[in-house]
CSV table of C-alpha atoms in Angstrom, one decimal:
chain,number,residue,atom,x,y,z
A,2,UNK,CA,-9.2,-38.7,74.9
A,3,UNK,CA,-9.9,-35.3,73.3
A,4,UNK,CA,-10.3,-34.7,69.7
A,5,UNK,CA,-7.6,-32.0,69.8
A,6,UNK,CA,-3.8,-32.5,69.6
A,7,UNK,CA,-3.0,-31.1,73.1
A,8,UNK,CA,0.7,-30.8,72.1
A,9,UNK,CA,-0.4,-27.7,70.1
A,10,UNK,CA,-1.5,-26.1,73.4
A,11,UNK,CA,1.6,-26.9,75.6
A,12,UNK,CA,4.5,-24.6,76.2
A,13,UNK,CA,5.1,-20.9,76.5
A,14,UNK,CA,2.4,-18.5,75.5
A,15,UNK,CA,2.9,-14.7,75.5
A,16,UNK,CA,0.0,-12.8,77.0
A,17,UNK,CA,0.2,-10.2,74.3
A,18,UNK,CA,0.1,-6.5,75.1
A,19,UNK,CA,-2.2,-3.9,73.6
A,20,UNK,CA,-1.0,-1.9,70.6
A,21,UNK,CA,-2.4,1.6,70.1
A,22,UNK,CA,-1.4,4.5,67.9
A,23,UNK,CA,-0.3,7.8,69.3
A,24,UNK,CA,-3.9,8.9,69.9
A,25,UNK,CA,-4.7,5.7,71.9
A,26,UNK,CA,-6.7,3.9,69.2
A,27,UNK,CA,-6.1,0.3,68.3
A,28,UNK,CA,-3.5,0.2,65.5
A,29,UNK,CA,-3.6,-2.9,63.4
A,30,UNK,CA,-0.2,-2.3,61.9
A,31,UNK,CA,1.3,-2.1,65.4
A,32,UNK,CA,-0.7,-5.2,66.5
A,33,UNK,CA,0.9,-7.1,63.5
A,34,UNK,CA,4.4,-5.8,64.3
A,35,UNK,CA,4.1,-6.9,67.9
A,36,UNK,CA,2.7,-10.4,67.0
A,37,UNK,CA,5.4,-10.8,64.4
A,38,UNK,CA,8.1,-10.0,66.9
A,39,UNK,CA,7.4,-13.3,68.8
A,40,UNK,CA,7.7,-15.6,65.8
A,41,UNK,CA,11.1,-17.3,66.0
A,42,UNK,CA,11.6,-16.7,69.8
A,43,UNK,CA,10.5,-20.3,70.6
A,44,UNK,CA,7.1,-19.5,72.1
A,45,UNK,CA,4.2,-21.8,71.2
A,46,UNK,CA,1.7,-19.1,70.8
A,47,UNK,CA,-0.1,-15.9,71.9
A,48,UNK,CA,-2.9,-15.2,74.4
A,49,UNK,CA,-4.8,-12.3,72.9
A,50,UNK,CA,-6.9,-9.7,74.7
A,51,UNK,CA,-6.3,-11.0,78.2
A,52,UNK,CA,-5.2,-8.9,81.2
A,53,UNK,CA,-1.9,-7.9,79.6
A,54,UNK,CA,-3.8,-7.1,76.4
A,55,UNK,CA,-6.2,-4.8,78.2
A,56,UNK,CA,-9.2,-6.8,76.8
A,57,UNK,CA,-11.5,-5.6,79.5
A,58,UNK,CA,-10.6,-2.0,78.6
A,59,UNK,CA,-11.5,-2.5,74.9
A,60,UNK,CA,-14.8,-2.4,73.1
A,61,UNK,CA,-16.1,-5.6,71.5
A,62,UNK,CA,-15.3,-4.1,68.1
A,63,UNK,CA,-11.7,-3.3,69.1
A,64,UNK,CA,-11.2,-6.8,70.4
A,65,UNK,CA,-12.4,-8.3,67.2
A,66,UNK,CA,-10.1,-5.9,65.3
A,67,UNK,CA,-7.1,-6.9,67.3
A,68,UNK,CA,-7.7,-10.6,66.8
A,69,UNK,CA,-8.3,-10.3,63.1
A,70,UNK,CA,-4.9,-8.5,62.8
A,71,UNK,CA,-3.2,-11.2,64.9
A,72,UNK,CA,-4.7,-14.0,62.8
A,73,UNK,CA,-3.8,-12.3,59.5
A,74,UNK,CA,-0.2,-11.9,60.6
A,75,UNK,CA,0.7,-15.0,62.5
A,76,UNK,CA,-2.3,-17.3,62.7
A,77,UNK,CA,-0.6,-19.9,60.5
A,78,UNK,CA,2.6,-19.9,62.6
A,79,UNK,CA,1.5,-19.7,66.2
A,80,UNK,CA,-1.2,-21.2,68.3
A,81,UNK,CA,-3.7,-18.4,69.1
A,82,UNK,CA,-5.7,-18.5,72.4
A,83,UNK,CA,-8.3,-15.7,72.7
A,84,UNK,CA,-9.7,-14.2,75.9
A,85,UNK,CA,-13.4,-13.5,75.2
A,86,UNK,CA,-14.6,-12.8,78.7
A,87,UNK,CA,-16.7,-9.7,79.1
A,88,UNK,CA,-19.2,-8.5,81.8
A,89,UNK,CA,-22.2,-9.7,79.8
A,90,UNK,CA,-22.6,-13.2,78.7
A,91,UNK,CA,-24.1,-11.9,75.4
A,92,UNK,CA,-20.9,-10.0,74.5
A,93,UNK,CA,-18.7,-12.9,75.5
A,94,UNK,CA,-20.6,-15.3,73.2
A,95,UNK,CA,-20.3,-12.8,70.4
A,96,UNK,CA,-16.6,-12.6,70.9
A,97,UNK,CA,-16.3,-16.4,71.1
A,98,UNK,CA,-18.2,-16.9,67.8
A,99,UNK,CA,-16.0,-14.3,66.1
A,100,UNK,CA,-12.9,-16.1,67.4
A,101,UNK,CA,-14.1,-19.3,65.7
A,102,UNK,CA,-15.0,-17.5,62.5
A,103,UNK,CA,-11.5,-16.0,62.1
A,104,UNK,CA,-9.8,-19.3,62.9
A,105,UNK,CA,-8.5,-19.0,66.4
A,106,UNK,CA,-7.4,-22.2,68.1
A,107,UNK,CA,-9.2,-21.8,71.5
A,108,UNK,CA,-11.2,-19.4,73.6
A,109,UNK,CA,-10.8,-18.5,77.2
A,110,UNK,CA,-12.6,-16.5,79.8
A,111,UNK,CA,-12.6,-15.1,83.3
A,112,UNK,CA,-15.8,-15.0,85.3
A,113,UNK,CA,-17.8,-11.7,84.7
A,114,UNK,CA,-16.4,-9.0,87.0
A,115,UNK,CA,-18.0,-6.3,89.2
A,116,UNK,CA,-21.1,-8.4,90.3
A,117,UNK,CA,-20.5,-10.9,93.1
A,118,UNK,CA,-21.7,-14.0,91.2
A,119,UNK,CA,-22.8,-17.4,92.5
A,120,UNK,CA,-21.1,-20.5,91.3
A,121,UNK,CA,-24.2,-21.3,89.3
A,122,UNK,CA,-24.1,-17.9,87.6
A,123,UNK,CA,-20.4,-18.3,86.7
A,124,UNK,CA,-21.1,-21.8,85.4
A,125,UNK,CA,-23.9,-20.5,83.2
A,126,UNK,CA,-21.7,-17.7,81.9
A,127,UNK,CA,-19.0,-20.1,80.9
A,128,UNK,CA,-21.3,-22.7,79.5
A,129,UNK,CA,-22.9,-20.3,77.1
A,130,UNK,CA,-19.5,-19.6,75.6
A,131,UNK,CA,-18.6,-23.2,75.5
A,132,UNK,CA,-21.8,-24.2,73.8
A,133,UNK,CA,-21.6,-21.3,71.3
A,134,UNK,CA,-18.6,-22.7,69.3
A,135,UNK,CA,-16.8,-25.9,68.4
A,136,UNK,CA,-13.6,-24.5,69.8
A,137,UNK,CA,-11.9,-25.8,72.9
A,138,UNK,CA,-12.3,-23.7,76.0
A,139,UNK,CA,-9.7,-22.7,78.7
A,140,UNK,CA,-10.9,-21.5,82.1
A,141,UNK,CA,-9.1,-18.3,83.3
A,142,UNK,CA,-8.8,-18.4,87.1
A,143,UNK,CA,-7.5,-15.1,88.5
A,144,UNK,CA,-9.4,-14.6,91.8
A,145,UNK,CA,-7.3,-11.6,93.0
A,146,UNK,CA,-8.8,-9.5,90.3
A,147,UNK,CA,-12.2,-11.1,89.6
A,148,UNK,CA,-13.1,-11.7,93.2
A,149,UNK,CA,-14.4,-15.2,92.3
A,150,UNK,CA,-12.8,-18.2,93.9
A,151,UNK,CA,-13.2,-21.2,91.7
A,152,UNK,CA,-14.0,-24.2,93.9
A,153,UNK,CA,-12.7,-27.7,93.1
A,154,UNK,CA,-16.3,-28.9,92.9
A,155,UNK,CA,-17.3,-26.5,90.1
A,156,UNK,CA,-13.9,-27.0,88.4
A,157,UNK,CA,-14.3,-30.7,88.2
A,158,UNK,CA,-17.8,-30.3,86.7
A,159,UNK,CA,-16.5,-27.9,84.1
A,160,UNK,CA,-13.3,-30.0,83.4
A,161,UNK,CA,-15.4,-33.1,82.7
A,162,UNK,CA,-16.6,-31.6,79.4
A,163,UNK,CA,-14.7,-32.6,76.3
A,164,UNK,CA,-14.4,-29.0,75.1
A,165,UNK,CA,-12.9,-27.7,78.3
A,166,UNK,CA,-9.2,-28.6,77.8
A,167,UNK,CA,-7.4,-26.5,80.3
A,168,UNK,CA,-7.2,-23.8,82.9
A,169,UNK,CA,-5.0,-20.6,83.1
A,170,UNK,CA,-4.2,-20.7,86.8
A,171,UNK,CA,-3.2,-17.2,87.8
A,172,UNK,CA,-4.0,-17.7,91.5
A,173,UNK,CA,-0.9,-17.5,93.8
A,174,UNK,CA,-1.0,-21.0,95.3
A,175,UNK,CA,1.0,-23.8,93.6
A,176,UNK,CA,-0.9,-26.2,95.8
A,177,UNK,CA,-4.1,-25.0,94.2
A,178,UNK,CA,-2.5,-25.5,90.8
A,179,UNK,CA,-1.6,-29.0,91.7
A,180,UNK,CA,-5.1,-29.7,92.9
A,181,UNK,CA,-6.6,-28.6,89.6
A,182,UNK,CA,-4.2,-31.0,87.8
A,183,UNK,CA,-5.0,-33.8,90.2
A,184,UNK,CA,-8.7,-33.4,89.9
A,185,UNK,CA,-8.9,-33.2,86.1
A,186,UNK,CA,-6.3,-35.8,85.1
A,187,UNK,CA,-3.0,-35.9,83.2
A,188,UNK,CA,-4.5,-34.9,79.8
A,189,UNK,CA,-6.1,-31.7,81.2
A,190,UNK,CA,-3.9,-28.7,80.6
A,191,UNK,CA,-2.9,-26.4,83.4
A,192,UNK,CA,-1.1,-23.2,82.6
A,193,UNK,CA,1.0,-21.4,85.2
A,194,UNK,CA,-0.1,-17.8,85.5
A,195,UNK,CA,2.2,-16.1,88.0
A,196,UNK,CA,5.4,-15.5,86.0
A,197,UNK,CA,7.5,-15.2,89.1
A,198,UNK,CA,6.8,-18.8,90.1
A,199,UNK,CA,6.9,-20.5,86.7
A,200,UNK,CA,9.4,-23.0,87.9
A,201,UNK,CA,7.3,-23.8,90.9
A,202,UNK,CA,4.2,-24.2,88.8
A,203,UNK,CA,5.9,-26.6,86.4
A,204,UNK,CA,7.2,-28.6,89.3
A,205,UNK,CA,3.7,-28.9,90.6
A,206,UNK,CA,2.2,-30.1,87.4
A,207,UNK,CA,1.7,-27.2,85.0
A,208,UNK,CA,2.0,-28.0,81.3
A,209,UNK,CA,3.3,-24.6,80.3
A,210,UNK,CA,2.7,-21.0,81.1
A,211,UNK,CA,0.8,-17.9,79.9
A,212,UNK,CA,2.4,-14.7,81.1
A,213,UNK,CA,2.5,-10.9,80.6
A,214,UNK,CA,6.2,-10.4,81.4
A,215,UNK,CA,7.0,-13.0,78.8
A,216,UNK,CA,6.4,-10.2,76.3
A,217,UNK,CA,9.7,-8.5,77.0
A,218,UNK,CA,11.8,-11.7,77.6
A,219,UNK,CA,10.1,-14.6,75.8
A,220,UNK,CA,13.6,-16.1,75.2
A,221,UNK,CA,14.2,-16.4,78.9
A,222,UNK,CA,11.0,-18.3,79.6
A,223,UNK,CA,11.6,-20.6,76.7
A,224,UNK,CA,15.1,-21.3,78.0
A,225,UNK,CA,13.6,-21.9,81.5
A,226,UNK,CA,11.1,-24.3,80.0
A,227,UNK,CA,14.0,-26.2,78.2
A,228,UNK,CA,16.0,-26.4,81.4
A,229,UNK,CA,13.0,-27.9,83.3
A,230,UNK,CA,12.4,-30.4,80.5
A,231,UNK,CA,16.0,-31.4,80.5
A,232,UNK,CA,16.0,-31.8,84.3
A,233,UNK,CA,18.6,-29.1,84.9
A,234,UNK,CA,16.7,-27.8,87.9
A,235,UNK,CA,19.6,-26.0,89.7
A,236,UNK,CA,20.2,-23.9,86.5
A,237,UNK,CA,16.5,-23.5,86.1
A,238,UNK,CA,16.3,-22.1,89.6
A,239,UNK,CA,19.2,-19.7,88.9
A,240,UNK,CA,17.4,-18.4,85.8
A,241,UNK,CA,14.0,-18.1,87.6
A,242,UNK,CA,15.8,-15.9,90.3
A,243,UNK,CA,17.2,-13.7,87.5
A,244,UNK,CA,13.8,-13.4,85.9
A,245,UNK,CA,12.3,-12.5,89.3
A,246,UNK,CA,14.8,-9.7,89.8
A,247,UNK,CA,13.6,-8.3,86.5
A,248,UNK,CA,10.0,-8.7,87.4
A,249,UNK,CA,10.6,-7.0,90.8
A,250,UNK,CA,12.0,-4.0,89.0
A,251,UNK,CA,9.1,-4.0,86.4
A,252,UNK,CA,6.6,-3.9,89.3
A,253,UNK,CA,8.3,-0.8,90.8
A,254,UNK,CA,7.0,1.5,88.0
A,255,UNK,CA,3.6,3.2,87.9
A,256,UNK,CA,2.2,0.3,85.8
A,257,UNK,CA,3.7,-3.0,84.8
A,258,UNK,CA,2.3,-2.7,81.3
A,259,UNK,CA,3.5,0.8,80.8
A,260,UNK,CA,7.0,-0.3,81.7
A,261,UNK,CA,6.9,-3.3,79.4
A,262,UNK,CA,5.6,-1.3,76.5
A,263,UNK,CA,8.3,1.3,77.0
A,264,UNK,CA,10.9,-1.5,76.9
A,265,UNK,CA,9.5,-2.7,73.6
A,266,UNK,CA,9.7,0.8,72.2
A,267,UNK,CA,13.5,0.8,72.9
A,268,UNK,CA,13.6,-2.2,70.6
A,269,UNK,CA,11.8,-0.5,67.8
A,270,UNK,CA,8.4,-2.0,68.6
A,271,UNK,CA,5.9,0.8,69.1
A,272,UNK,CA,2.7,-0.1,71.0
A,273,UNK,CA,1.7,3.2,72.5
A,274,UNK,CA,0.8,3.8,76.1
A,275,UNK,CA,-1.6,1.6,78.1
A,276,UNK,CA,-5.1,2.8,78.2
A,277,UNK,CA,-6.3,4.7,81.3
A,278,UNK,CA,-6.8,3.9,84.2
A,279,UNK,CA,-3.6,2.0,83.6
A,280,UNK,CA,-0.7,4.5,83.8
A,281,UNK,CA,2.1,5.2,81.4
A,282,UNK,CA,5.7,5.3,82.7
A,283,UNK,CA,7.1,8.7,83.7
A,284,UNK,CA,9.8,10.5,81.8
A,285,UNK,CA,11.9,10.3,84.9
A,286,UNK,CA,11.9,6.5,84.6
A,287,UNK,CA,13.2,6.4,81.0
A,288,UNK,CA,16.9,6.0,82.0
A,289,UNK,CA,16.3,3.2,84.5
A,290,UNK,CA,14.1,1.4,82.0
A,291,UNK,CA,16.8,1.6,79.5
A,292,UNK,CA,19.2,0.0,82.0
A,293,UNK,CA,16.6,-2.7,82.7
A,294,UNK,CA,16.2,-3.4,79.0
A,295,UNK,CA,20.0,-3.7,78.7
A,296,UNK,CA,20.0,-6.1,81.6
A,297,UNK,CA,17.3,-8.3,80.0
A,298,UNK,CA,19.2,-8.4,76.8
A,299,UNK,CA,22.4,-9.4,78.6
A,300,UNK,CA,20.7,-12.2,80.5
A,301,UNK,CA,19.2,-13.5,77.2
A,302,UNK,CA,22.6,-13.5,75.6
A,303,UNK,CA,24.2,-15.2,78.6
A,304,UNK,CA,21.8,-18.1,78.5
A,305,UNK,CA,21.9,-18.5,74.8
A,306,UNK,CA,25.7,-19.1,75.1
A,307,UNK,CA,25.4,-21.7,77.9
């Protein structure tokens, strides 16, 4: 048994986007507006400063500023998971301690990137974060970007600790997801990472999901979760296919995050452009993104009425 109520950590978590002003600087008012927009959609919480939030592209001070704004705006209403991973263990620990200080619910981290690290080095990196706070810790496994393949041996060792309550599984294999669940036990939380296979991940044992495209269609993922919970799998499959057609279109633009942020701007939520080297959308794409936004809103309305 863990000392945390794990029900607070199950469900749909939006991997929150960055929010900059027109000069590309972190804008706390826009951060708050974005965070506020997810309250009432049905999501359990937010995952702050992860891949979708451009955490790796921000300074330590910017990441702290973003988290403080999120906590001030919605910290009492949503469960807040914070990605604190950085290239140096020292900076990661500082971010973890800050997350605890401002009242976040859990911290999470990828392995350090750039250097090809041994398992022992990654274990030490994570352990320093785990030991630095009293918060629960969620492993972030995304080998296609970090270059580190988490073995089941190291995973089982980490998962045996009381503070390590879950893993954000962003690898592409639902078999691997199932193995993480099997090797850690029923209480250990597994979050599906690839949005396009949320249904598959849930069927293979995931307890919920953390995703970037959730940010422009949280209602659809909440509806998909409800259908799965109710055992309406044929309808769930139908909805997953509709979601995947949207994701396929989003991936056709210069950057996924640029496309998502532009869609939010059409709804009156200004978050600025993604930070280079992530690309903004092109003016030539505005019309098709407007059409895509209309499609998303139509699908949301359709499934609300079912």
